[in-house]
Coordinates of C-alpha atoms in Angstrom, one line a residue:
M1 CA -13.0 20.2 -7.7
E2 CA -13.1 16.9 -9.4
I3 CA -16.1 14.5 -8.8
F4 CA -15.4 10.9 -9.3
F5 CA -17.8 9.2 -10.4
M6 CA -17.5 5.1 -10.3
S7 CA -18.4 2.8 -13.1
V8 CA -20.1 -0.5 -12.7
F9 CA -17.7 -2.7 -12.9
Q10 CA -15.7 -0.6 -10.2
T11 CA -18.3 -0.9 -7.8
V12 CA -18.5 -4.5 -8.3
L13 CA -14.6 -4.5 -7.5
K14 CA -15.0 -2.3 -4.1
S15 CA -18.0 -4.8 -2.9
L16 CA -16.2 -8.2 -3.0
K17 CA -14.5 -9.6 -0.2
A18 CA -11.6 -11.2 -2.3
H19 CA -8.7 -13.6 -0.5
S20 CA -5.2 -12.1 -0.3
V21 CA -3.1 -12.6 -3.5
L22 CA -1.0 -13.2 -0.5
D23 CA -0.8 -15.2 2.7
A24 CA -4.0 -14.1 4.9
S25 CA -1.9 -14.8 7.7
I26 CA -0.2 -11.6 6.8
T27 CA -1.9 -8.2 9.0
K28 CA -2.5 -5.5 6.7
N29 CA -0.2 -3.6 9.0
A30 CA 2.5 -5.6 7.8
Y31 CA 2.2 -4.0 4.3
V32 CA 4.0 -0.8 3.6
A33 CA 3.1 1.9 0.2
L34 CA 6.4 2.1 -2.1
D35 CA 6.6 5.0 -4.5
L36 CA 9.4 3.9 -7.2
S37 CA 7.3 6.8 -9.5
I38 CA 9.7 9.1 -11.0
H39 CA 9.4 11.8 -8.2
N40 CA 11.1 9.8 -5.6
S41 CA 14.3 11.4 -5.3
H42 CA 15.2 8.6 -3.0
L43 CA 15.7 6.6 -6.1
K44 CA 18.3 9.8 -8.0
T45 CA 20.7 7.6 -5.6
V46 CA 20.2 3.9 -6.8
N47 CA 20.8 2.2 -10.2
I48 CA 17.7 1.0 -10.8
A49 CA 18.5 -0.5 -14.2
V50 CA 20.6 -3.5 -12.4
S51 CA 18.0 -5.6 -10.6
E52 CA 20.3 -6.4 -6.8
D53 CA 20.3 -2.9 -7.4
L54 CA 16.8 -2.0 -6.8
E55 CA 16.1 -4.8 -4.7
T56 CA 18.3 -4.0 -1.9
Y57 CA 17.1 -0.9 -1.6
V58 CA 13.1 -2.1 -2.0
W59 CA 14.8 -4.7 1.2
D60 CA 15.8 -2.7 3.1
Y61 CA 13.1 0.3 3.0
M62 CA 11.0 -2.8 4.4
V63 CA 13.0 -3.6 7.4
S64 CA 13.3 0.2 7.5
N65 CA 9.2 0.1 8.1
N66 CA 9.2 -3.1 10.2
A67 CA 6.9 -4.5 6.9
K68 CA 7.0 -7.9 5.5
V69 CA 5.5 -6.8 2.3
A70 CA 5.7 -3.4 0.0
Y71 CA 3.5 -2.5 -2.3
G72 CA 2.2 0.0 -4.4
G73 CA 2.5 1.6 -8.0
Y74 CA -0.3 1.8 -9.7
L75 CA -0.4 5.2 -12.2
E76 CA 3.0 5.4 -11.2
T77 CA 5.4 7.3 -14.5
R78 CA 8.7 4.6 -13.5
S79 CA 12.1 5.5 -14.6
I80 CA 12.9 1.7 -14.8
Y81 CA 11.0 1.2 -18.1
Q82 CA 13.9 3.0 -20.1
R83 CA 16.9 0.5 -19.7
S84 CA 14.3 -1.8 -22.3
T85 CA 13.7 -1.1 -25.8
Y86 CA 10.4 -3.6 -25.1
F87 CA 9.2 -0.2 -23.5
N88 CA 11.5 2.6 -24.4
Q89 CA 10.9 4.9 -27.5
E90 CA 12.0 7.4 -28.6
N91 CA 9.1 9.7 -28.8
P92 CA 7.8 10.6 -24.8
E93 CA 3.9 10.3 -25.8
T94 CA 5.0 6.4 -27.2
E95 CA 7.2 6.0 -24.5
R96 CA 5.4 2.8 -22.0
N97 CA 6.1 4.1 -18.5
I98 CA 3.3 3.9 -17.3
H99 CA 2.5 1.2 -14.5
L100 CA -0.6 -0.4 -14.6
G101 CA -1.0 -2.6 -11.8
V102 CA -0.1 -3.4 -8.4
D103 CA 3.3 -4.7 -7.4
L104 CA 3.5 -7.0 -4.4
W105 CA 7.0 -7.1 -3.0
I106 CA 8.4 -10.1 -1.1
E107 CA 10.5 -13.1 -1.4
A108 CA 11.1 -15.7 -4.4
G109 CA 8.9 -18.9 -3.1
T110 CA 5.8 -16.9 -1.8
P111 CA 2.7 -18.6 -2.4
I112 CA 0.3 -17.3 -4.4
Y113 CA -3.5 -17.4 -4.2
A114 CA -6.6 -16.2 -5.7
P115 CA -8.0 -13.7 -4.5
L116 CA -11.4 -15.1 -6.2
E117 CA -13.0 -17.9 -7.6
G118 CA -12.3 -18.5 -11.3
T119 CA -10.7 -20.5 -14.2
L120 CA -8.3 -20.9 -15.9
H121 CA -7.9 -17.9 -19.0
S122 CA -4.1 -18.3 -20.2
F123 CA -0.5 -19.3 -19.1
K124 CA 2.3 -17.5 -20.4
N125 CA 6.0 -16.9 -20.0
N126 CA 6.8 -13.8 -21.5
T127 CA 10.6 -13.7 -21.6
N128 CA 11.4 -10.3 -23.3
Y129 CA 14.0 -8.2 -21.5
G130 CA 11.7 -6.0 -18.2
D131 CA 9.0 -8.4 -19.1
Y132 CA 6.4 -10.3 -17.3
G133 CA 8.5 -13.6 -16.8
P134 CA 5.7 -16.4 -15.9
T135 CA 2.4 -15.3 -16.3
I136 CA -1.1 -16.6 -15.0
I137 CA -4.7 -15.1 -16.3
L138 CA -7.9 -15.8 -14.3
K139 CA -11.0 -15.2 -15.8
H140 CA -13.7 -14.1 -13.1
Q141 CA -17.8 -13.7 -13.3
V142 CA -19.5 -11.4 -10.8
R143 CA -23.0 -10.5 -10.9
D144 CA -23.0 -10.9 -15.0
V145 CA -20.0 -8.9 -15.0
E146 CA -16.8 -10.6 -16.4
F147 CA -13.6 -9.5 -15.8
Y148 CA -9.6 -11.1 -15.4
T149 CA -7.1 -10.8 -13.5
L150 CA -3.7 -11.0 -14.2
Y151 CA -0.2 -12.7 -12.5
G152 CA 3.2 -11.9 -13.3
H153 CA 6.5 -12.6 -12.4
L154 CA 5.3 -15.7 -11.3
S155 CA 7.9 -18.9 -11.9
L156 CA 8.7 -21.2 -14.4
E157 CA 7.1 -23.9 -12.4
S158 CA 4.0 -22.3 -12.1
L159 CA 2.9 -22.5 -15.0
E160 CA 3.7 -26.9 -15.0
H161 CA 1.0 -28.3 -15.4
L162 CA -1.4 -25.8 -16.1
K163 CA -4.5 -26.8 -17.7
L164 CA -7.0 -24.1 -19.8
G165 CA -10.3 -23.7 -18.7
A166 CA -9.5 -24.8 -15.2
K167 CA -11.6 -24.2 -12.3
V168 CA -9.6 -21.6 -9.7
K169 CA -11.7 -22.2 -6.4
Q170 CA -10.9 -18.1 -4.4
G171 CA -7.7 -18.3 -1.5
Q172 CA -6.4 -21.6 -3.7
Q173 CA -2.5 -21.4 -4.6
I174 CA -1.8 -20.3 -8.0
A175 CA 1.6 -20.1 -8.2
T176 CA 4.6 -19.2 -6.7
L177 CA 7.0 -16.0 -7.5
G178 CA 10.2 -16.4 -9.6
T179 CA 13.3 -15.0 -9.3
A180 CA 15.4 -12.2 -11.0
E181 CA 16.7 -14.6 -13.2
I182 CA 13.6 -15.9 -14.8
N183 CA 10.9 -13.1 -13.5
G184 CA 12.0 -10.0 -16.9
D185 CA 15.6 -9.0 -14.2
Y186 CA 13.1 -7.8 -10.9
P187 CA 13.5 -8.2 -7.8
P188 CA 10.7 -10.8 -6.6
H189 CA 7.6 -9.2 -6.5
L190 CA 3.8 -9.8 -7.7
H191 CA 2.4 -7.6 -10.6
F192 CA -1.0 -7.6 -9.9
Q193 CA -3.5 -6.1 -12.6
V194 CA -7.9 -6.4 -12.8
I195 CA -8.4 -6.3 -16.4
K196 CA -12.0 -5.9 -17.8
D197 CA -11.5 -6.8 -22.0
M198 CA -9.0 -9.0 -22.7
Q199 CA -8.8 -7.9 -25.7
H200 CA -7.2 -10.7 -28.6
F201 CA -4.3 -11.5 -25.4
V202 CA -3.8 -14.7 -24.7
G203 CA -1.0 -15.3 -21.4
D204 CA -0.3 -11.9 -21.8
Y205 CA -1.9 -8.5 -21.3
P206 CA 0.6 -4.6 -21.3
G207 CA 1.0 -4.0 -17.8
V208 CA 2.7 -0.4 -18.5
S209 CA 0.9 2.2 -21.2
N210 CA 2.2 5.6 -22.2
L211 CA 0.1 8.8 -22.6
L212 CA -1.7 8.3 -25.5
D213 CA -3.3 5.5 -24.9
L214 CA -3.9 6.3 -20.7
D215 CA -7.3 6.9 -20.2
F216 CA -8.5 3.7 -22.3
Y217 CA -5.9 2.1 -19.6
K218 CA -7.7 3.7 -16.8
Q219 CA -11.4 2.7 -17.7
N220 CA -10.2 -1.2 -19.0
C221 CA -6.9 -1.6 -16.1
P222 CA -9.0 0.6 -12.8
D223 CA -7.0 0.2 -9.5
P224 CA -6.7 -3.5 -8.2
N225 CA -6.7 -1.7 -4.9
L226 CA -10.9 -1.6 -5.8
L227 CA -10.1 -5.4 -5.3
L228 CA -7.2 -5.7 -2.5
G229 CA -8.2 -2.9 -0.2
L230 CA -4.3 -2.2 0.8

């Protein structure tokens, strides 16, 4: 039987009372789990390489489940990244297709809020095909534990008038979601990721892993639901 031991970092995340990254008035029963992995047989009939087709699938799924938000994706192996040479390589072990964050699918223009107080670490428009598009990264310090949260697929307006090191309050609006035209060509959604060590990255951090590096990323990027509690 497999026994799971939580790290100090994971224990801290689970103990925090985080503000919702979406409007707090959206109750948890209005969220529905969404499977976009290679194991979802329903996706075989969807051309997921086309953002409009994937968007239709996601929104129809939400409507059929009477939901306002679809969420999920942590450690999912996904085929959607095969459409982009930024992720796709010939060697299966080095192909990046394992998702390291949680996606929250909701309309473009939706406000995004800081779950915890922190400071603005960095921001950048990551414009590779299938990449994050506009991205913000916050730095947090809790009980002598330093970590970061990443917000991808934002609007261009979200990057205006930002100042590195600026303080961010818990529950403060920090961004809005972007459209497929600027978010890497995806249906509107937030990619939310927790990161222990930013390494050398600024305004960016890998949100998708290959098999070879997965053990490292599991430790450095634990399940965001420890914080979000979805």
